Amino acid sequence: MVISKYSLIGAILQYHPETISAFSEMGLGCVRCPSSARETLEQACNVHGMDLDAVIEKLNSAIVNS
């Protein structure tokens, strides 16, 4: 799975559970959020005021380094 701004957070967590710690380190409680199944990464970053490109980079790094 390629992570992009259109990726659903629930799908990222399902296919790449190694990203859980990266989400937590960034202060995103996506693992416990009921909206994560239908929320895109872009939407989450907008809601939390986070840099989308930095979040994508960190998540991809977590996948590569697992």
mmCIF file with all atom_site columns, C-alpha atoms in Angstrom:
data_model
loop_
_atom_site.group_PDB
_atom_site.id
_atom_site.type_symbol
_atom_site.label_atom_id
_atom_site.label_alt_id
_atom_site.label_comp_id
_atom_site.label_asym_id
_atom_site.label_entity_id
_atom_site.label_seq_id
_atom_site.pdbx_PDB_ins_code
_atom_site.Cartn_x
_atom_site.Cartn_y
_atom_site.Cartn_z
_atom_site.occupancy
_atom_site.B_iso_or_equiv
_atom_site.pdbx_formal_charge
_atom_site.auth_seq_id
_atom_site.auth_comp_id
_atom_site.auth_asym_id
_atom_site.auth_atom_id
_atom_site.pdbx_PDB_model_num
ATOM 1  C CA . MET A 1 1  ? 0.000   0.000  0.000  1.00 0.00 ? 1  MET A CA 1
ATOM 2  C CA . VAL A 1 2  ? 1.340   3.394  -0.994 1.00 0.00 ? 2  VAL A CA 1
ATOM 3  C CA . ILE A 1 3  ? 0.549   6.066  1.581  1.00 0.00 ? 3  ILE A CA 1
ATOM 4  C CA . SER A 1 4  ? -0.813  9.287  0.126  1.00 0.00 ? 4  SER A CA 1
ATOM 5  C CA . LYS A 1 5  ? -2.998  12.144 1.270  1.00 0.00 ? 5  LYS A CA 1
ATOM 6  C CA . TYR A 1 6  ? -5.989  10.130 0.051  1.00 0.00 ? 6  TYR A CA 1
ATOM 7  C CA . SER A 1 7  ? -5.180  7.055  2.149  1.00 0.00 ? 7  SER A CA 1
ATOM 8  C CA . LEU A 1 8  ? -7.762  6.173  4.771  1.00 0.00 ? 8  LEU A CA 1
ATOM 9  C CA . ILE A 1 9  ? -6.189  6.062  8.203  1.00 0.00 ? 9  ILE A CA 1
ATOM 10 C CA . GLY A 1 10 ? -8.029  2.844  9.016  1.00 0.00 ? 10 GLY A CA 1
ATOM 11 C CA . ALA A 1 11 ? -6.506  1.185  5.943  1.00 0.00 ? 11 ALA A CA 1
ATOM 12 C CA . ILE A 1 12 ? -3.015  2.415  6.843  1.00 0.00 ? 12 ILE A CA 1
ATOM 13 C CA . LEU A 1 13 ? -3.370  0.938  10.330 1.00 0.00 ? 13 LEU A CA 1
ATOM 14 C CA . GLN A 1 14 ? -4.792  -2.313 8.979  1.00 0.00 ? 14 GLN A CA 1
ATOM 15 C CA . TYR A 1 15 ? -2.121  -2.917 6.332  1.00 0.00 ? 15 TYR A CA 1
ATOM 16 C CA . HIS A 1 16 ? 0.779   -1.346 8.220  1.00 0.00 ? 16 HIS A CA 1
ATOM 17 C CA . PRO A 1 17 ? 0.344   -1.824 11.983 1.00 0.00 ? 17 PRO A CA 1
ATOM 18 C CA . GLU A 1 18 ? 3.978   -0.784 12.354 1.00 0.00 ? 18 GLU A CA 1
ATOM 19 C CA . THR A 1 19 ? 2.770   2.795  11.833 1.00 0.00 ? 19 THR A CA 1
ATOM 20 C CA . ILE A 1 20 ? 0.910   2.805  15.168 1.00 0.00 ? 20 ILE A CA 1
ATOM 21 C CA . SER A 1 21 ? 3.954   4.088  17.043 1.00 0.00 ? 21 SER A CA 1
ATOM 22 C CA . ALA A 1 22 ? 4.558   6.787  14.408 1.00 0.00 ? 22 ALA A CA 1
ATOM 23 C CA . PHE A 1 23 ? 0.969   8.015  14.765 1.00 0.00 ? 23 PHE A CA 1
ATOM 24 C CA . SER A 1 24 ? 1.405   8.096  18.547 1.00 0.00 ? 24 SER A CA 1
ATOM 25 C CA . GLU A 1 25 ? 4.762   9.899  18.371 1.00 0.00 ? 25 GLU A CA 1
ATOM 26 C CA . MET A 1 26 ? 3.147   12.610 16.258 1.00 0.00 ? 26 MET A CA 1
ATOM 27 C CA . GLY A 1 27 ? 0.344   13.036 18.783 1.00 0.00 ? 27 GLY A CA 1
ATOM 28 C CA . LEU A 1 28 ? -2.318  11.532 16.547 1.00 0.00 ? 28 LEU A CA 1
ATOM 29 C CA . GLY A 1 29 ? -4.674  9.261  18.454 1.00 0.00 ? 29 GLY A CA 1
ATOM 30 C CA . CYS A 1 30 ? -5.889  7.649  15.249 1.00 0.00 ? 30 CYS A CA 1
ATOM 31 C CA . VAL A 1 31 ? -5.666  4.154  16.685 1.00 0.00 ? 31 VAL A CA 1
ATOM 32 C CA . ARG A 1 32 ? -8.442  4.928  19.169 1.00 0.00 ? 32 ARG A CA 1
ATOM 33 C CA . CYS A 1 33 ? -10.460 7.280  16.957 1.00 0.00 ? 33 CYS A CA 1
ATOM 34 C CA . PRO A 1 34 ? -13.721 5.881  15.555 1.00 0.00 ? 34 PRO A CA 1
ATOM 35 C CA . SER A 1 35 ? -13.490 8.292  12.594 1.00 0.00 ? 35 SER A CA 1
ATOM 36 C CA . SER A 1 36 ? -10.223 6.789  11.373 1.00 0.00 ? 36 SER A CA 1
ATOM 37 C CA . ALA A 1 37 ? -11.998 4.168  9.254  1.00 0.00 ? 37 ALA A CA 1
ATOM 38 C CA . ARG A 1 38 ? -13.464 6.900  7.045  1.00 0.00 ? 38 ARG A CA 1
ATOM 39 C CA . GLU A 1 39 ? -10.959 9.737  7.466  1.00 0.00 ? 39 GLU A CA 1
ATOM 40 C CA . THR A 1 40 ? -8.173  10.397 4.984  1.00 0.00 ? 40 THR A CA 1
ATOM 41 C CA . LEU A 1 41 ? -4.696  11.308 6.076  1.00 0.00 ? 41 LEU A CA 1
ATOM 42 C CA . GLU A 1 42 ? -5.206  14.751 4.559  1.00 0.00 ? 42 GLU A CA 1
ATOM 43 C CA . GLN A 1 43 ? -8.363  15.320 6.603  1.00 0.00 ? 43 GLN A CA 1
ATOM 44 C CA . ALA A 1 44 ? -6.653  14.251 9.821  1.00 0.00 ? 44 ALA A CA 1
ATOM 45 C CA . CYS A 1 45 ? -3.707  16.555 9.177  1.00 0.00 ? 45 CYS A CA 1
ATOM 46 C CA . ASN A 1 46 ? -6.043  19.465 8.483  1.00 0.00 ? 46 ASN A CA 1
ATOM 47 C CA . VAL A 1 47 ? -8.021  18.841 11.683 1.00 0.00 ? 47 VAL A CA 1
ATOM 48 C CA . HIS A 1 48 ? -4.862  18.563 13.791 1.00 0.00 ? 48 HIS A CA 1
ATOM 49 C CA . GLY A 1 49 ? -2.932  21.346 12.036 1.00 0.00 ? 49 GLY A CA 1
ATOM 50 C CA . MET A 1 50 ? -0.121  19.051 10.945 1.00 0.00 ? 50 MET A CA 1
ATOM 51 C CA . ASP A 1 51 ? 2.172   19.175 7.927  1.00 0.00 ? 51 ASP A CA 1
ATOM 52 C CA . LEU A 1 52 ? 0.820   16.511 5.571  1.00 0.00 ? 52 LEU A CA 1
ATOM 53 C CA . ASP A 1 53 ? 4.118   15.899 3.775  1.00 0.00 ? 53 ASP A CA 1
ATOM 54 C CA . ALA A 1 54 ? 5.970   15.429 7.080  1.00 0.00 ? 54 ALA A CA 1
ATOM 55 C CA . VAL A 1 55 ? 3.341   12.963 8.303  1.00 0.00 ? 55 VAL A CA 1
ATOM 56 C CA . ILE A 1 56 ? 3.504   10.945 5.074  1.00 0.00 ? 56 ILE A CA 1
ATOM 57 C CA . GLU A 1 57 ? 7.302   10.882 5.280  1.00 0.00 ? 57 GLU A CA 1
ATOM 58 C CA . LYS A 1 58 ? 7.251   9.661  8.902  1.00 0.00 ? 58 LYS A CA 1
ATOM 59 C CA . LEU A 1 59 ? 4.698   6.933  8.149  1.00 0.00 ? 59 LEU A CA 1
ATOM 60 C CA . ASN A 1 60 ? 6.623   5.712  5.101  1.00 0.00 ? 60 ASN A CA 1
ATOM 61 C CA . SER A 1 61 ? 9.800   5.713  7.177  1.00 0.00 ? 61 SER A CA 1
ATOM 62 C CA . ALA A 1 62 ? 8.089   3.566  9.809  1.00 0.00 ? 62 ALA A CA 1
ATOM 63 C CA . ILE A 1 63 ? 7.116   1.056  7.115  1.00 0.00 ? 63 ILE A CA 1
ATOM 64 C CA . VAL A 1 64 ? 10.551  0.913  5.520  1.00 0.00 ? 64 VAL A CA 1
ATOM 65 C CA . ASN A 1 65 ? 12.356  0.600  8.854  1.00 0.00 ? 65 ASN A CA 1
ATOM 66 C CA . SER A 1 66 ? 10.145  -2.149 10.266 1.00 0.00 ? 66 SER A CA 1
#
